């Protein structure tokens, strides 16, 4: 089956609300590809501004993080219900920076995945290995463990609707990129893992992104691979070049 490509920008901790509005206006004419789902995952403070700025466009709104709790005394946290009410459709869960800097483990991320589904948000679940793990030859085992742990209790129907982003940690923000064959090998292994947990039909439906320094120069080759259904774009999402990635097929 032909899976619809999904290109998501992860803005990370960049852009004030006024800068965010300006960036959206700059990108508007550049990201209009009716054959591709486009998502801006933006800092929490930019969600309302960006939500207003993308009205009437093909762009969907995403968040970079959310709480595993519904509400209450969790100072500084933002709930799934808050995101949904603000117009958010997608939420990044388990980015390597959250796993690494803030020590978010798989049990915690599993709660977030379930909470996102419970509230009608689509998770973009990240997984990936360090350079040390790749050089030790444990990449596929490590990623299978992440996926199986993070999807505990997720139904077949939920899994089919979500997005998984493979992001080799050694290629994030370093300018290094996995070769298209390396990226395809892992994305293919993720799809096989989904088939093991659920079935082949679910594995065929789930969309898998590559998220390690995809840019305008390498996107066409990466997106031509059969198991790579899109990109989770960091630095390049903040530049006009993002439009070239969205329009990789033109």
PDB file of N, CA, C and O in Angstrom, residues 68 93-113 125-126 142 145-147 149-151:
ATOM      1  N   UNK A  68       2.471  13.320  31.214  1.00  0.00           N
ATOM      2  CA  UNK A  68       1.784  12.026  31.281  1.00  0.00           C
ATOM      3  C   UNK A  68       0.589  12.095  32.232  1.00  0.00           C
ATOM      4  O   UNK A  68      -0.103  11.108  32.441  1.00  0.00           O
ATOM      5  N   UNK A  93       6.994  12.436  21.171  1.00  0.00           N
ATOM      6  CA  UNK A  93       7.214  11.734  22.442  1.00  0.00           C
ATOM      7  C   UNK A  93       8.522  10.954  22.349  1.00  0.00           C
ATOM      8  O   UNK A  93       8.763  10.237  21.378  1.00  0.00           O
ATOM      9  N   UNK A  94       9.370  11.133  23.355  1.00  0.00           N
ATOM     10  CA  UNK A  94      10.587  10.330  23.431  1.00  0.00           C
ATOM     11  C   UNK A  94      11.728  10.785  22.555  1.00  0.00           C
ATOM     12  O   UNK A  94      12.606   9.987  22.205  1.00  0.00           O
ATOM     13  N   UNK A  95      11.761  12.078  22.197  1.00  0.00           N
ATOM     14  CA  UNK A  95      12.913  12.568  21.444  1.00  0.00           C
ATOM     15  C   UNK A  95      14.174  12.299  22.250  1.00  0.00           C
ATOM     16  O   UNK A  95      14.163  12.338  23.477  1.00  0.00           O
ATOM     17  N   UNK A  96      15.270  12.038  21.559  1.00  0.00           N
ATOM     18  CA  UNK A  96      16.513  11.667  22.263  1.00  0.00           C
ATOM     19  C   UNK A  96      16.958  12.754  23.234  1.00  0.00           C
ATOM     20  O   UNK A  96      17.591  12.455  24.257  1.00  0.00           O
ATOM     21  N   UNK A  97      16.632  14.015  22.940  1.00  0.00           N
ATOM     22  CA  UNK A  97      17.004  15.084  23.862  1.00  0.00           C
ATOM     23  C   UNK A  97      16.191  14.995  25.149  1.00  0.00           C
ATOM     24  O   UNK A  97      16.690  15.292  26.240  1.00  0.00           O
ATOM     25  N   UNK A  98      14.939  14.570  25.062  1.00  0.00           N
ATOM     26  CA  UNK A  98      14.127  14.351  26.261  1.00  0.00           C
ATOM     27  C   UNK A  98      14.631  13.114  27.018  1.00  0.00           C
ATOM     28  O   UNK A  98      14.719  13.114  28.246  1.00  0.00           O
ATOM     29  N   UNK A  99      14.937  12.072  26.275  1.00  0.00           N
ATOM     30  CA  UNK A  99      15.453  10.851  26.922  1.00  0.00           C
ATOM     31  C   UNK A  99      16.791  11.127  27.600  1.00  0.00           C
ATOM     32  O   UNK A  99      17.044  10.672  28.715  1.00  0.00           O
ATOM     33  N   UNK A 100      17.653  11.878  26.913  1.00  0.00           N
ATOM     34  CA  UNK A 100      19.008  12.106  27.409  1.00  0.00           C
ATOM     35  C   UNK A 100      19.100  13.182  28.471  1.00  0.00           C
ATOM     36  O   UNK A 100      19.538  12.926  29.600  1.00  0.00           O
ATOM     37  N   UNK A 101      18.655  14.403  28.158  1.00  0.00           N
ATOM     38  CA  UNK A 101      18.814  15.522  29.082  1.00  0.00           C
ATOM     39  C   UNK A 101      17.881  15.426  30.281  1.00  0.00           C
ATOM     40  O   UNK A 101      18.221  15.864  31.369  1.00  0.00           O
ATOM     41  N   UNK A 102      16.676  14.878  30.063  1.00  0.00           N
ATOM     42  CA  UNK A 102      15.665  14.894  31.126  1.00  0.00           C
ATOM     43  C   UNK A 102      15.329  13.501  31.643  1.00  0.00           C
ATOM     44  O   UNK A 102      14.375  13.328  32.390  1.00  0.00           O
ATOM     45  N   UNK A 103      16.122  12.524  31.228  1.00  0.00           N
ATOM     46  CA  UNK A 103      16.057  11.161  31.776  1.00  0.00           C
ATOM     47  C   UNK A 103      14.669  10.530  31.671  1.00  0.00           C
ATOM     48  O   UNK A 103      14.199   9.865  32.601  1.00  0.00           O
ATOM     49  N   UNK A 104      13.986  10.764  30.548  1.00  0.00           N
ATOM     50  CA  UNK A 104      12.671  10.157  30.340  1.00  0.00           C
ATOM     51  C   UNK A 104      12.878   8.711  29.883  1.00  0.00           C
ATOM     52  O   UNK A 104      13.439   8.463  28.812  1.00  0.00           O
ATOM     53  N   UNK A 105      12.448   7.767  30.718  1.00  0.00           N
ATOM     54  CA  UNK A 105      12.655   6.361  30.380  1.00  0.00           C
ATOM     55  C   UNK A 105      11.435   5.792  29.659  1.00  0.00           C
ATOM     56  O   UNK A 105      10.411   6.442  29.494  1.00  0.00           O
ATOM     57  N   UNK A 106      11.559   4.532  29.227  1.00  0.00           N
ATOM     58  CA  UNK A 106      10.517   3.936  28.388  1.00  0.00           C
ATOM     59  C   UNK A 106       9.191   3.770  29.128  1.00  0.00           C
ATOM     60  O   UNK A 106       8.124   3.914  28.523  1.00  0.00           O
ATOM     61  N   UNK A 107       9.230   3.488  30.420  1.00  0.00           N
ATOM     62  CA  UNK A 107       7.975   3.346  31.183  1.00  0.00           C
ATOM     63  C   UNK A 107       7.222   4.680  31.215  1.00  0.00           C
ATOM     64  O   UNK A 107       5.996   4.725  31.048  1.00  0.00           O
ATOM     65  N   UNK A 108       7.960   5.760  31.410  1.00  0.00           N
ATOM     66  CA  UNK A 108       7.382   7.103  31.434  1.00  0.00           C
ATOM     67  C   UNK A 108       6.834   7.464  30.051  1.00  0.00           C
ATOM     68  O   UNK A 108       5.726   7.991  29.908  1.00  0.00           O
ATOM     69  N   UNK A 109       7.604   7.141  29.012  1.00  0.00           N
ATOM     70  CA  UNK A 109       7.184   7.469  27.642  1.00  0.00           C
ATOM     71  C   UNK A 109       5.979   6.643  27.228  1.00  0.00           C
ATOM     72  O   UNK A 109       5.107   7.125  26.494  1.00  0.00           O
ATOM     73  N   UNK A 110       5.898   5.422  27.714  1.00  0.00           N
ATOM     74  CA  UNK A 110       4.725   4.595  27.439  1.00  0.00           C
ATOM     75  C   UNK A 110       3.463   5.248  27.999  1.00  0.00           C
ATOM     76  O   UNK A 110       2.416   5.288  27.335  1.00  0.00           O
ATOM     77  N   UNK A 111       3.566   5.826  29.201  1.00  0.00           N
ATOM     78  CA  UNK A 111       2.418   6.522  29.786  1.00  0.00           C
ATOM     79  C   UNK A 111       2.034   7.726  28.926  1.00  0.00           C
ATOM     80  O   UNK A 111       0.849   8.022  28.746  1.00  0.00           O
ATOM     81  N   UNK A 112       3.015   8.408  28.399  1.00  0.00           N
ATOM     82  CA  UNK A 112       2.734   9.560  27.531  1.00  0.00           C
ATOM     83  C   UNK A 112       2.038   9.120  26.239  1.00  0.00           C
ATOM     84  O   UNK A 112       1.099   9.774  25.778  1.00  0.00           O
ATOM     85  N   UNK A 113       2.515   8.043  25.636  1.00  0.00           N
ATOM     86  CA  UNK A 113       1.899   7.530  24.401  1.00  0.00           C
ATOM     87  C   UNK A 113       0.432   7.199  24.655  1.00  0.00           C
ATOM     88  O   UNK A 113      -0.460   7.596  23.884  1.00  0.00           O
ATOM     89  N   UNK A 125       6.455   9.050  17.881  1.00  0.00           N
ATOM     90  CA  UNK A 125       7.312   8.376  18.867  1.00  0.00           C
ATOM     91  C   UNK A 125       8.723   8.224  18.309  1.00  0.00           C
ATOM     92  O   UNK A 125       8.914   7.633  17.248  1.00  0.00           O
ATOM     93  N   UNK A 126       9.689   8.755  19.039  1.00  0.00           N
ATOM     94  CA  UNK A 126      11.083   8.718  18.581  1.00  0.00           C
ATOM     95  C   UNK A 126      11.841   7.543  19.193  1.00  0.00           C
ATOM     96  O   UNK A 126      11.614   7.165  20.345  1.00  0.00           O
ATOM     97  N   UNK A 142      18.452  -2.705  20.378  1.00  0.00           N
ATOM     98  CA  UNK A 142      18.123  -1.560  21.217  1.00  0.00           C
ATOM     99  C   UNK A 142      16.811  -0.915  20.773  1.00  0.00           C
ATOM    100  O   UNK A 142      15.937  -0.612  21.591  1.00  0.00           O
ATOM    101  N   UNK A 145      13.742  -2.989  21.510  1.00  0.00           N
ATOM    102  CA  UNK A 145      13.406  -2.878  22.934  1.00  0.00           C
ATOM    103  C   UNK A 145      12.655  -1.572  23.214  1.00  0.00           C
ATOM    104  O   UNK A 145      11.642  -1.568  23.933  1.00  0.00           O
ATOM    105  N   UNK A 146      13.129  -0.457  22.634  1.00  0.00           N
ATOM    106  CA  UNK A 146      12.441   0.830  22.823  1.00  0.00           C
ATOM    107  C   UNK A 146      11.000   0.753  22.317  1.00  0.00           C
ATOM    108  O   UNK A 146      10.063   1.142  23.017  1.00  0.00           O
ATOM    109  N   UNK A 147      10.830   0.256  21.100  1.00  0.00           N
ATOM    110  CA  UNK A 147       9.493   0.205  20.483  1.00  0.00           C
ATOM    111  C   UNK A 147       8.558  -0.681  21.311  1.00  0.00           C
ATOM    112  O   UNK A 147       7.425  -0.300  21.630  1.00  0.00           O
ATOM    113  N   UNK A 149       8.740  -1.548  24.409  1.00  0.00           N
ATOM    114  CA  UNK A 149       8.470  -0.962  25.731  1.00  0.00           C
ATOM    115  C   UNK A 149       7.504   0.210  25.632  1.00  0.00           C
ATOM    116  O   UNK A 149       6.572   0.342  26.432  1.00  0.00           O
ATOM    117  N   UNK A 150       7.717   1.065  24.635  1.00  0.00           N
ATOM    118  CA  UNK A 150       6.924   2.296  24.527  1.00  0.00           C
ATOM    119  C   UNK A 150       5.499   2.031  24.052  1.00  0.00           C
ATOM    120  O   UNK A 150       4.615   2.876  24.253  1.00  0.00           O
ATOM    121  N   UNK A 151       5.263   0.875  23.421  1.00  0.00           N
ATOM    122  CA  UNK A 151       3.930   0.576  22.883  1.00  0.00           C
ATOM    123  C   UNK A 151       3.135  -0.409  23.747  1.00  0.00           C
ATOM    124  O   UNK A 151       2.106  -0.911  23.305  1.00  0.00           O
TER     125      UNK A 151
END
